[in-house]
Amino acid sequence: MVRGKFVSLTCILVTFVGVTFWSAWSNDRAFTELVRYTQLSAWSLAQLELELQGFQEGLTLYRSGHLDGRELNKRYDLAWNRLDIFLNGEEASAIRARFGAADKVGHIFSLIKQHEPDVVSPQRDSPALGQLAAGLGEAMPAIRSLMVENFTGQSAIRQRASLLQSRQDNLWLLSALLLVGLVMLYMLSRETRRHQFLAWNDPLTLLPNRAAFIRQLEQEARRHGNQGRPLTLCLIELNHFKEVNDSLGYASGDALLVKVARAMASFIAGRAYLARIGGDEFALYCFEPLAPEWPDSLLAHLQQLVFEADPAHRVKVSMGLSQSRVSQHQVEEIMLFADIALDNARQQGGRSQLFNQAMLSRYERSRQLAAELRDQLNGAGADQLSLHYQPIIKRERHVLGAEALLRWQHPEYGFINPADIVSLADDNGLGERLGEWIFDRVNRDLMPMAPERLTQLEVSINLSGSMFNEALPSRVARMLLASPLCADQLILELTETIALDDLKLSQHILSALQQLNVRIALDDFGTGWSSFSYLKELHFNKIKIDKSFIQQIDSHPRQQLFVSSITDLAHKLGVPVVAEGVETAAELAEVYELGADEIQGYFYARPMAAADFRAFCQRYLAHQPQAMAQMG
Ligand code: C2E
Ligand code: CA
Ligand code: CA
């Protein structure tokens, strides 16, 4: 497309330059010919006629006694010279060749030459001079007729016609040149307009883009700000839109975006300025008061459209709104408010949310925590992050399992939920760094243990979404180099939401880890949508049944049914089962009865600080029967 335009522009330019040169050259040629022909021809003929007439007149005057011999000789010489030049000179070559000029003038020259002695020593009444005068009188009309033929005869007419033709050609050429120039200008201006349009508009929906939206909003904010009019700003996002592209193809994705853009434009009917500010994000603003029900009805309208295009109902429309006075807040601030509201709407699975102060406080807290988490991970400031270890009791009592669980005791906010820390890290690009920190900390925490205790230990580490990538196996291998644990003592826990996106890649990562001898546990089994298909596709070394199935299992036969089925299935696959969240002796008895291989839960132990865990290990592994008796 762009290449085609470039080629046509180049062709036009080349034509333009070529035609210009040709026109200039043709003009120059015509003029040169005209000038040369006219000037030289006219000049040499006129000179010749003049000098001959001068001599002819001198002859008449001399014979009548009014001119002396010397003057006659002078005029004779001039005529001679002129005849000689005309017959031999370069400038007269063109005219000499036409209309028998050479013969006619040659005849006069011979006549003159023949009478040279009569003129050099003249006799006033010499008959020879009389003959010369008569001869000249007869020959002179030939010179005149040469003048006439050259400048008014057929040739002159043809010459004029050729000049006229050349002039007309030039006119055409220049008109063509003008036309080409105009076309070029038109194309250039169209191209400039197109570039201008693309700089400020989205080529798919033709709506203004983010830059245009902000420019327009800032201009209007300046205009309306002084009048204190409230600005309504609305951000609309199609969550999981990528899945439409992935499953139905980009053409369907594009068609959906165009449909949504048109629907929004007709819904707001010119009452607001609408733009597409990102791949799946639209924005609109207005300084008019809008009916309170419009966000919900627009949302419902759009959601309906989206559902029609995406029968699997994966895409959800979220809307974040802010209403503020531009006299009190900067435009960027108001944009941020709407963005925060949109985040809230997105977290709630697609709805409309109006910005409020509580949202802002949560946002600021999360920003502050993200900055502090970064510092913590980089080792700046007092150590607030730590790992707690929760024992996992196995049937073979000489080995003890433990799950490393993240803890953040914040000086201002107190205990921070570990799941929140993980999503904070993932959302702020700190996921991998957090993973490294956890691996390092596990190594540091276990280092002080006696080597014979260490060999009896198995440690589980939870993986987060951003840690689960192709680089994970090499990272784990590196971590193991610095670890007091062997690869077969390390278990990585994975929830199904983490590895669901790309099963092929997940298989690849899992088998690379298993080749290192590291085991993989499927965590929170039973809470996701596709736990069973997951088991089918991926090979795990352990299944951890979620605590929601375990709690009060002793009094809920349906839960027992689920747990016994899962356990049976896992055993048939050759995979041991961990029952999570065992809190009571009755639950413990029940899960053992149903075949669980390992137990994790408050009944045995709560997660504990590293030093406490090391003491626990010492007690449990060194004096196992007593330790169990105390715990039981
Ligand atoms: P999870 O992986 O399922 O971890 C087990 C959770 O169950 C822990 O909660 C543990 O304290 C709790 N738990 C264990 N036994 C019992 C019990 O008998 N009763 C009850 N009610 N709860 C019990 P915690 O430490 O609050 O962690 C919550 C979740 O946060 C974890 O669930 C895990 O998904 C995530 N998490 C914790 N630490 C990390 C970490 O280091 N990395 C990652 N990626 N996620 C972590
Ligand atoms: Ca876990
Ligand atoms: Ca779990």
XYZ file of C-alpha atoms and ligand atoms in Angstrom:
680
model
C 0.000 0.000 0.000
C 2.654 2.479 1.147
C 5.058 1.067 -1.466
C 2.437 1.597 -4.188
C 1.963 5.200 -3.100
C 5.694 5.786 -3.069
C 6.087 4.342 -6.574
C 3.254 6.458 -7.985
C 4.619 9.594 -6.281
C 8.067 8.851 -7.695
C 6.612 8.304 -11.193
C 4.772 11.593 -10.987
C 7.891 13.409 -9.854
C 10.037 11.833 -12.570
C 7.398 12.746 -15.199
C 7.241 16.248 -13.812
C 10.989 16.761 -13.954
C 11.274 15.045 -17.367
C 8.520 17.106 -18.924
C 10.007 20.284 -17.484
C 13.415 19.536 -18.962
C 11.968 18.533 -22.275
C 9.870 21.657 -22.443
C 12.819 23.880 -21.579
C 15.024 22.112 -24.125
C 12.397 22.327 -26.856
C 11.848 26.016 -26.163
C 15.532 26.657 -26.243
C 15.925 24.771 -29.508
C 13.093 26.695 -31.174
C 14.471 30.009 -30.058
C 18.024 29.217 -31.029
C 16.892 28.262 -34.491
C 14.733 31.304 -34.828
C 17.402 33.667 -33.626
C 20.136 32.109 -35.677
C 18.132 31.969 -38.833
C 16.539 35.349 -38.557
C 19.533 37.261 -37.310
C 22.185 35.837 -39.543
C 20.086 35.527 -42.621
C 18.560 38.935 -42.392
C 21.810 40.559 -41.418
C 23.973 39.062 -44.127
C 21.422 39.587 -46.887
C 20.654 43.107 -45.747
C 24.348 43.964 -45.507
C 24.949 42.554 -48.952
C 22.095 44.507 -50.485
C 23.190 47.661 -48.669
C 26.790 47.529 -49.807
C 25.813 46.622 -53.402
C 23.317 49.475 -53.447
C 26.031 51.740 -52.034
C 28.372 50.748 -54.871
C 25.596 50.961 -57.509
C 24.713 54.469 -56.277
C 28.420 55.410 -56.160
C 28.784 54.264 -59.760
C 25.871 56.434 -60.878
C 27.225 59.446 -58.935
C 30.751 58.949 -60.277
C 29.559 58.772 -63.856
C 27.565 61.964 -63.394
C 30.647 63.690 -61.845
C 29.313 63.895 -58.297
C 31.693 61.422 -56.674
C 35.425 61.086 -56.923
C 37.331 57.940 -57.945
C 38.628 57.276 -54.431
C 35.166 57.119 -52.914
C 34.042 54.846 -55.750
C 36.942 52.519 -54.994
C 36.032 52.465 -51.332
C 32.462 51.482 -52.120
C 33.733 48.894 -54.573
C 35.946 47.349 -51.872
C 33.072 47.234 -49.412
C 30.805 45.524 -51.963
C 33.628 43.083 -52.839
C 34.189 42.217 -49.214
C 30.512 41.758 -48.551
C 30.161 39.489 -51.581
C 33.203 37.498 -50.483
C 31.845 37.083 -46.948
C 28.420 36.075 -48.229
C 29.861 33.493 -50.582
C 32.490 32.063 -48.218
C 31.575 33.075 -44.642
C 30.155 30.594 -42.097
C 27.327 32.866 -40.901
C 25.782 32.994 -44.399
C 26.064 29.256 -45.071
C 22.374 28.559 -44.307
C 21.002 31.323 -46.502
C 23.586 30.686 -49.237
C 22.223 27.195 -49.694
C 18.632 28.299 -50.241
C 16.835 29.598 -53.346
C 19.985 29.453 -55.544
C 21.488 32.331 -53.544
C 25.067 31.155 -54.125
C 24.594 31.262 -57.934
C 22.788 34.564 -57.982
C 25.301 36.261 -55.687
C 28.196 34.456 -57.452
C 27.029 35.969 -60.723
C 27.168 39.473 -59.232
C 30.600 38.721 -57.743
C 31.960 37.650 -61.150
C 30.506 40.791 -62.671
C 32.253 42.913 -60.073
C 35.513 41.004 -60.385
C 35.379 41.271 -64.167
C 35.220 45.067 -63.956
C 37.898 45.442 -61.285
C 40.423 47.250 -63.562
C 37.654 49.583 -64.731
C 36.855 50.550 -61.157
C 40.423 50.672 -59.805
C 41.411 53.274 -62.489
C 38.033 54.676 -63.449
C 37.132 56.855 -66.490
C 33.919 58.790 -66.027
C 32.701 58.113 -69.516
C 34.092 54.600 -69.848
C 31.563 52.295 -71.511
C 32.821 49.442 -69.249
C 31.469 51.316 -66.229
C 28.213 51.735 -68.116
C 28.108 47.985 -68.700
C 28.860 47.334 -65.035
C 26.042 49.682 -63.943
C 23.652 47.995 -66.365
C 24.777 44.519 -65.214
C 24.245 45.506 -61.590
C 20.886 47.021 -62.404
C 19.800 43.667 -63.838
C 21.250 41.561 -61.031
C 20.034 43.584 -58.016
C 16.375 42.429 -58.196
C 17.693 38.885 -57.579
C 19.011 40.053 -54.185
C 15.664 41.636 -53.391
C 13.846 38.495 -54.401
C 16.176 36.484 -52.108
C 15.123 38.784 -49.273
C 11.468 38.311 -50.148
C 11.748 34.549 -50.549
C 13.657 34.126 -47.333
C 11.487 36.295 -45.146
C 8.063 36.341 -46.725
C 8.079 33.367 -49.116
C 6.955 29.716 -48.657
C 9.942 28.874 -46.550
C 9.340 31.811 -44.283
C 5.728 30.752 -43.970
C 6.808 27.191 -43.136
C 9.271 28.575 -40.659
C 6.593 30.645 -39.016
C 4.265 27.640 -38.995
C 6.960 25.556 -37.345
C 7.472 28.270 -34.779
C 3.761 28.446 -34.146
C 3.644 24.670 -33.820
C 6.500 24.752 -31.368
C 4.736 27.455 -29.420
C 1.563 25.373 -29.318
C 3.529 22.283 -28.303
C 5.043 24.264 -25.534
C 1.635 25.417 -24.449
C 0.422 21.836 -24.302
C 3.511 20.761 -22.494
C 3.217 23.472 -19.947
C -0.471 22.678 -19.454
C 0.424 19.015 -18.915
C 3.114 20.140 -16.534
C 0.638 22.231 -14.648
C -1.812 19.351 -14.506
C 0.828 16.951 -13.228
C 1.847 19.534 -10.662
C -1.736 19.960 -9.537
C -2.284 16.195 -9.292
C 0.909 15.915 -7.313
C -0.123 18.659 -4.982
C -3.531 17.064 -4.544
C -1.985 13.681 -3.766
C 0.473 15.199 -1.373
C -2.223 17.103 0.435
C -4.378 13.947 0.581
C -1.437 11.982 1.966
C -0.757 14.680 4.531
C -4.418 14.677 5.535
C -4.320 10.877 5.846
C -1.212 11.029 8.032
C -2.814 13.731 10.076
C -5.906 11.571 10.446
C -3.907 8.508 11.464
C -1.925 10.536 13.982
C -5.130 11.428 15.790
C -7.487 8.554 14.942
C -7.771 4.831 15.266
C -7.717 3.325 11.757
C -10.069 0.457 12.669
C -13.013 2.207 14.294
C -12.106 5.667 12.916
C -12.686 7.047 16.398
C -10.200 9.565 17.833
C -7.246 7.888 19.584
C -5.794 8.400 23.052
C -3.665 11.409 22.036
C -6.671 13.116 20.408
C -8.835 12.314 23.424
C -6.407 13.883 25.871
C -5.782 16.916 23.657
C -9.499 17.540 23.228
C -10.214 16.931 26.902
C -7.505 19.370 27.979
C -8.756 22.040 25.587
C -12.341 21.709 26.760
C -11.307 21.498 30.387
C -9.602 24.884 30.005
C -12.730 26.303 28.402
C -15.266 24.855 30.841
C -13.039 24.911 33.914
C -13.753 28.545 34.686
C -17.484 27.961 34.521
C -17.096 25.248 37.197
C -18.934 22.626 35.110
C -18.517 19.033 36.290
C -16.732 16.662 33.960
C -18.012 13.118 33.528
C -15.280 10.786 32.351
C -15.958 7.183 31.530
C -13.532 4.385 30.646
C -14.919 1.227 29.087
C -12.920 -1.951 28.740
C -13.639 -5.302 27.131
C -11.989 -7.709 29.579
C -10.578 -10.928 28.116
C -11.033 -9.495 24.630
C -7.810 -11.267 23.638
C -9.662 -14.548 23.965
C -12.032 -13.556 21.138
C -9.006 -12.901 18.933
C -7.401 -16.151 19.998
C -10.447 -18.359 19.574
C -12.508 -16.694 16.805
C -9.714 -14.965 14.879
C -8.591 -11.367 14.477
C -11.271 -10.574 11.888
C -13.995 -11.377 14.429
C -12.156 -9.369 17.065
C -11.949 -6.372 14.721
C -15.607 -6.688 13.761
C -16.583 -6.727 17.424
C -14.558 -3.587 18.142
C -16.155 -1.762 15.216
C -19.601 -2.862 16.373
C -18.964 -1.696 19.918
C -17.594 1.641 18.672
C -20.678 2.232 16.507
C -23.054 1.193 19.257
C -21.415 3.605 21.674
C -21.398 6.436 19.149
C -25.096 6.018 18.448
C -25.904 5.592 22.150
C -24.246 8.831 23.181
C -25.589 10.566 20.048
C -23.075 13.415 20.069
C -23.576 14.269 23.741
C -20.068 13.135 24.633
C -16.644 12.932 23.003
C -15.818 9.299 22.304
C -12.410 7.726 21.595
C -10.680 4.371 21.403
C -7.744 4.796 23.754
C -6.323 1.275 23.738
C -6.688 -2.154 22.142
C -9.769 -3.033 24.160
C -10.387 0.294 25.874
C -12.713 3.151 24.991
C -13.186 6.476 26.709
C -15.771 9.204 26.616
C -16.281 12.468 28.412
C -18.812 15.237 28.529
C -19.470 18.425 30.409
C -23.242 17.912 30.202
C -25.162 16.415 33.113
C -26.137 12.885 32.025
C -29.097 10.873 33.252
C -28.064 8.752 36.265
C -29.176 5.528 34.614
C -27.114 5.948 31.414
C -23.931 4.103 32.509
C -25.869 0.969 33.382
C -27.992 1.042 30.257
C -24.920 1.644 28.046
C -23.138 -1.190 29.824
C -26.109 -3.556 29.376
C -26.347 -2.589 25.713
C -22.649 -3.243 25.105
C -22.610 -6.450 27.109
C -25.499 -7.721 24.982
C -23.542 -6.926 21.807
C -20.434 -8.611 23.137
C -22.338 -11.737 24.191
C -23.759 -12.051 20.692
C -20.247 -11.963 19.218
C -18.751 -14.209 21.884
C -21.162 -17.077 22.543
C -18.814 -18.464 25.222
C -19.452 -15.262 27.240
C -15.804 -14.846 28.143
C -15.602 -11.150 27.358
C -16.998 -8.888 30.067
C -17.553 -5.169 29.711
C -16.272 -3.078 32.614
C -16.898 0.610 33.067
C -15.138 3.069 35.362
C -16.632 6.509 35.866
C -15.483 9.643 37.556
C -17.355 12.885 38.047
C -15.228 15.806 39.160
C -14.859 19.509 38.709
C -11.952 20.530 36.535
C -11.527 23.601 38.713
C -10.555 21.265 41.578
C -8.607 18.505 39.777
C -6.177 18.218 36.927
C -7.291 16.302 33.847
C -4.674 13.567 34.542
C -6.074 13.164 38.046
C -9.604 12.743 36.731
C -8.329 10.189 34.213
C -6.655 8.345 37.063
C -9.883 8.373 39.105
C -11.782 6.788 36.208
C -8.968 4.277 35.794
C -9.138 3.317 39.465
C -12.921 2.898 39.164
C -12.339 0.753 36.071
C -9.882 -1.447 38.011
C -12.538 -1.991 40.651
C -15.144 -2.771 38.008
C -12.786 -5.260 36.366
C -12.040 -6.996 39.658
C -15.762 -7.454 40.158
C -16.047 -9.292 36.878
C -17.486 -6.622 34.608
C -19.832 -3.888 35.782
C -19.919 -0.128 36.125
C -18.259 1.560 39.079
C -18.313 5.202 40.053
C -15.075 6.450 41.564
C -15.069 7.224 45.301
C -12.564 8.155 48.004
C -12.393 4.620 49.418
C -11.164 3.412 46.022
C -8.502 6.114 46.011
C -7.303 5.111 49.495
C -7.054 1.461 48.438
C -5.204 2.490 45.290
C -2.748 4.656 47.206
C -2.202 1.907 49.758
C -1.503 -0.586 47.022
C 0.976 1.818 45.365
C 2.697 2.386 48.659
C 2.814 -1.356 49.329
C 4.172 -2.053 45.849
C 6.997 0.444 46.422
C 7.726 -1.025 49.838
C 7.601 -4.578 48.495
C 10.190 -3.611 45.910
C 12.406 -2.237 48.680
C 11.891 -5.343 50.781
C 12.809 -7.617 47.892
C 15.925 -5.543 47.264
C 16.879 -5.795 50.925
C 16.349 -2.102 51.687
C 15.058 -1.153 55.161
C 14.080 -3.392 58.069
C 13.197 -6.976 57.183
C 9.392 -7.218 57.191
C 9.032 -10.140 54.799
C 9.586 -13.662 55.989
C 8.595 -17.238 55.299
C 6.623 -19.401 57.659
C 6.705 -23.152 57.381
C 3.752 -25.433 57.937
C 4.590 -29.084 58.529
C 3.053 -31.726 56.276
C 2.873 -35.067 58.033
C 3.519 -38.160 55.979
C 2.613 -41.758 56.763
C 6.264 -42.756 56.677
C 7.268 -40.839 59.756
C 10.990 -40.558 59.121
C 10.341 -37.877 56.523
C 8.733 -34.510 57.239
C 7.173 -32.262 54.648
C 6.675 -28.493 54.965
C 5.041 -25.778 52.911
C 6.780 -22.403 52.776
C 4.219 -19.619 53.205
C 4.888 -15.941 52.694
C 4.418 -13.492 55.564
C 4.518 -9.700 55.641
C 4.126 -8.015 58.982
C 3.674 -4.403 57.934
C 4.372 -1.693 60.562
C 1.298 0.303 59.473
C -1.152 -2.217 58.035
C -0.233 -5.268 60.154
C -0.580 -8.756 58.659
C -0.934 -8.684 54.891
C -2.670 -11.579 53.228
C -0.042 -13.635 51.332
C -2.330 -14.030 48.300
C -2.499 -10.190 48.166
C 1.289 -9.937 48.326
C 1.575 -12.331 45.412
C -0.914 -10.456 43.240
C 0.693 -7.122 44.233
C 4.023 -8.501 43.039
C 2.531 -9.917 39.837
C 0.696 -6.661 39.042
C 3.834 -4.588 39.555
C 6.292 -6.691 37.616
C 7.871 -8.067 40.801
C 6.621 -11.650 40.485
C 9.888 -13.175 39.339
C 11.888 -11.172 41.843
C 9.562 -12.392 44.601
C 10.087 -15.968 43.396
C 13.862 -15.562 43.629
C 13.509 -14.027 47.076
C 11.435 -17.026 48.258
C 13.958 -19.538 46.914
C 16.849 -17.631 48.553
C 15.005 -17.325 51.824
C 14.182 -21.041 51.928
C 17.885 -21.748 51.453
C 18.849 -19.279 54.178
C 16.206 -20.575 56.605
C 17.241 -24.218 56.185
C 20.999 -23.658 56.167
C 21.386 -23.808 60.003
C 19.757 -27.252 60.197
C 21.814 -30.317 61.000
C 22.672 -32.215 57.808
C 21.078 -35.445 59.036
C 17.800 -33.582 59.682
C 17.939 -31.836 56.358
C 17.986 -35.118 54.476
C 14.698 -36.069 56.128
C 12.954 -32.944 54.885
C 10.749 -32.136 51.874
C 9.897 -28.496 51.197
C 6.985 -27.235 49.112
C 7.183 -23.806 47.493
C 4.161 -22.118 45.911
C 4.535 -20.839 42.382
C 2.843 -17.645 41.217
C 1.662 -16.905 37.698
C 4.612 -14.742 36.731
C 7.154 -17.294 37.987
C 5.667 -20.011 35.832
C 7.501 -19.473 32.560
C 10.131 -21.098 30.388
C 12.961 -19.706 32.503
C 11.657 -21.454 35.634
C 13.520 -24.787 35.242
C 16.906 -23.064 34.852
C 16.106 -20.762 37.788
C 15.222 -23.725 39.965
C 18.389 -25.533 38.893
C 20.430 -22.470 39.915
C 18.624 -22.209 43.232
C 19.315 -25.871 43.951
C 23.035 -25.283 43.451
C 22.987 -22.929 46.435
C 20.541 -24.993 48.444
C 21.095 -27.406 51.297
C 18.223 -29.420 49.748
C 18.527 -31.948 46.944
C 16.245 -31.707 43.928
C 14.100 -34.628 45.084
C 13.434 -32.788 48.349
C 11.830 -29.865 46.536
C 8.158 -29.771 45.598
C 6.685 -26.916 43.588
C 2.983 -26.234 44.118
C 0.914 -25.066 41.204
C -2.739 -24.079 41.053
C -4.660 -24.821 37.897
C -5.325 -21.146 37.110
C -1.589 -20.653 36.647
C -0.932 -23.225 33.949
C -4.241 -23.118 32.131
C -3.367 -20.581 29.412
C -0.989 -22.610 27.323
C -1.138 -26.332 28.070
C 1.659 -27.223 25.665
C 4.046 -24.766 27.303
C 2.961 -25.951 30.758
C 3.697 -29.560 29.806
C 7.103 -28.485 28.590
C 7.931 -26.579 31.797
C 6.661 -29.373 34.052
C 8.632 -32.084 32.308
C 11.790 -29.920 32.370
C 11.351 -29.529 36.129
C 10.667 -33.222 36.588
C 13.822 -34.027 34.661
C 15.684 -32.105 37.347
C 14.026 -34.503 39.835
C 11.890 -31.760 41.279
C 8.303 -32.800 42.050
C 5.171 -30.876 41.157
C 2.053 -30.754 43.311
C -1.363 -29.717 42.027
C -2.588 -27.315 44.724
C -6.168 -26.530 45.825
C -7.501 -29.448 43.827
C -11.258 -29.312 43.318
C -11.661 -25.517 43.517
C -11.134 -24.777 39.821
C -13.315 -25.437 36.822
C -11.199 -27.966 35.074
C -9.343 -29.908 37.733
C -9.987 -33.253 36.047
C -9.048 -32.261 32.504
C -5.951 -30.800 34.096
C -5.050 -34.096 35.665
C -5.510 -35.723 32.279
C -3.183 -33.309 30.432
C -0.400 -32.722 32.944
C 1.660 -35.102 35.041
C 1.765 -34.225 38.713
C 3.640 -35.932 41.516
C 1.205 -34.955 44.223
C -2.374 -33.755 44.560
C -3.395 -31.436 47.374
C -7.126 -31.599 48.069
C -8.380 -28.158 48.975
C -9.341 -27.497 52.568
C -12.924 -26.682 51.602
C -13.406 -30.437 50.958
C -11.695 -31.436 54.197
C -13.209 -29.149 56.780
C -15.986 -30.933 58.735
C -15.607 -33.914 56.453
C -16.401 -36.221 59.347
C -20.016 -35.005 59.398
C -20.577 -34.460 55.651
C -21.011 -37.689 53.665
C -21.012 -35.864 50.306
C -17.552 -34.401 51.050
C -16.395 -37.885 52.028
C -17.631 -39.136 48.673
C -15.670 -36.486 46.793
C -12.487 -37.002 48.789
C -12.609 -40.791 48.490
C -13.199 -40.513 44.705
C -10.349 -38.054 44.234
C -8.053 -40.190 46.369
C -8.968 -43.345 44.459
C -8.396 -41.637 41.129
C -5.068 -40.158 42.262
C -3.884 -43.535 43.560
C -4.871 -45.188 40.307
C -2.699 -42.556 38.581
C 0.063 -43.442 41.061
C -0.035 -39.993 42.677
C -0.088 -39.484 46.478
C -2.729 -37.207 48.015
C -2.333 -34.457 50.631
C -5.372 -33.443 52.669
C -5.105 -29.700 53.383
C -6.725 -27.885 56.293
C -7.152 -30.779 58.734
C -8.080 -29.089 62.015
C -9.620 -31.772 64.213
C -8.922 -35.330 65.258
C -12.242 -36.381 63.692
C -11.268 -34.859 60.356
C -7.875 -36.518 60.624
C -9.397 -39.914 61.284
C -11.786 -39.483 58.375
C -9.178 -38.429 55.788
C -6.861 -41.249 56.848
C -9.802 -43.594 56.531
C -10.447 -42.284 53.010
C -6.836 -42.959 52.004
C -5.048 -39.570 52.252
C -1.277 -40.059 52.259
C -0.191 -36.781 53.841
C -1.807 -34.331 56.217
C -1.419 -30.577 56.430
C -3.433 -28.567 58.887
C -3.743 -26.808 62.194
C -4.416 -30.148 63.852
C -0.729 -30.977 63.581
C 0.765 -27.536 63.321
C 0.129 -24.018 62.168
C 2.591 -22.260 59.850
C 5.531 -21.164 62.030
C 8.574 -18.933 61.808
C 11.776 -20.480 60.458
C 13.467 -20.840 63.876
C 10.361 -22.497 65.352
C 10.147 -24.785 62.357
C 13.780 -25.848 62.758
C 13.029 -26.672 66.424
C 9.886 -28.534 65.343
C 11.927 -30.619 62.874
C 14.460 -31.430 65.536
C 11.756 -32.582 67.931
C 9.717 -34.429 65.325
C 12.534 -36.221 63.551
C 14.856 -36.928 66.477
C 12.284 -38.168 68.937
C 9.496 -39.112 66.654
C 7.333 -41.345 68.860
C 7.385 -38.799 71.730
C 6.796 -35.893 69.367
C 3.817 -37.587 67.827
C 2.457 -38.533 71.214
C 2.666 -34.868 72.302
C 0.977 -33.699 69.129
C -1.633 -36.446 68.977
P -2.248 -22.432 49.981
O -1.116 -22.654 49.063
O -3.428 -23.303 49.835
O -1.663 -22.507 51.421
C -2.303 -23.127 52.468
C -3.064 -22.130 53.230
O -3.921 -22.808 54.115
C -2.153 -21.286 54.128
O -2.744 -20.019 54.231
C -2.260 -21.992 55.455
O -2.004 -21.139 56.554
C -3.707 -22.375 55.423
N -3.965 -23.506 56.307
C -3.176 -24.578 56.549
N -3.786 -25.425 57.423
C -4.970 -24.881 57.724
C -6.051 -25.278 58.550
O -6.052 -26.301 59.208
N -7.148 -24.456 58.593
C -7.210 -23.311 57.884
N -8.290 -22.578 57.972
N -6.198 -22.903 57.090
C -5.104 -23.688 57.028
P -1.930 -18.727 54.019
O -0.550 -18.857 54.551
O -2.777 -17.604 54.488
O -1.794 -18.644 52.452
C -2.886 -18.421 51.684
C -2.547 -18.597 50.229
O -1.619 -17.599 49.813
C -1.845 -19.898 49.934
O -2.773 -20.942 49.843
C -1.182 -19.603 48.647
O -2.092 -19.683 47.614
C -0.783 -18.159 48.831
N 0.603 -18.110 49.268
C 1.109 -18.142 50.509
N 2.436 -18.079 50.470
C 2.790 -18.038 49.167
C 4.029 -17.990 48.487
O 5.116 -18.004 49.070
N 3.987 -17.956 47.127
C 2.805 -17.975 46.467
N 2.839 -17.950 45.134
N 1.623 -18.035 47.076
C 1.627 -18.076 48.430
Ca 0.046 -24.206 48.457
Ca -3.691 -25.203 48.969
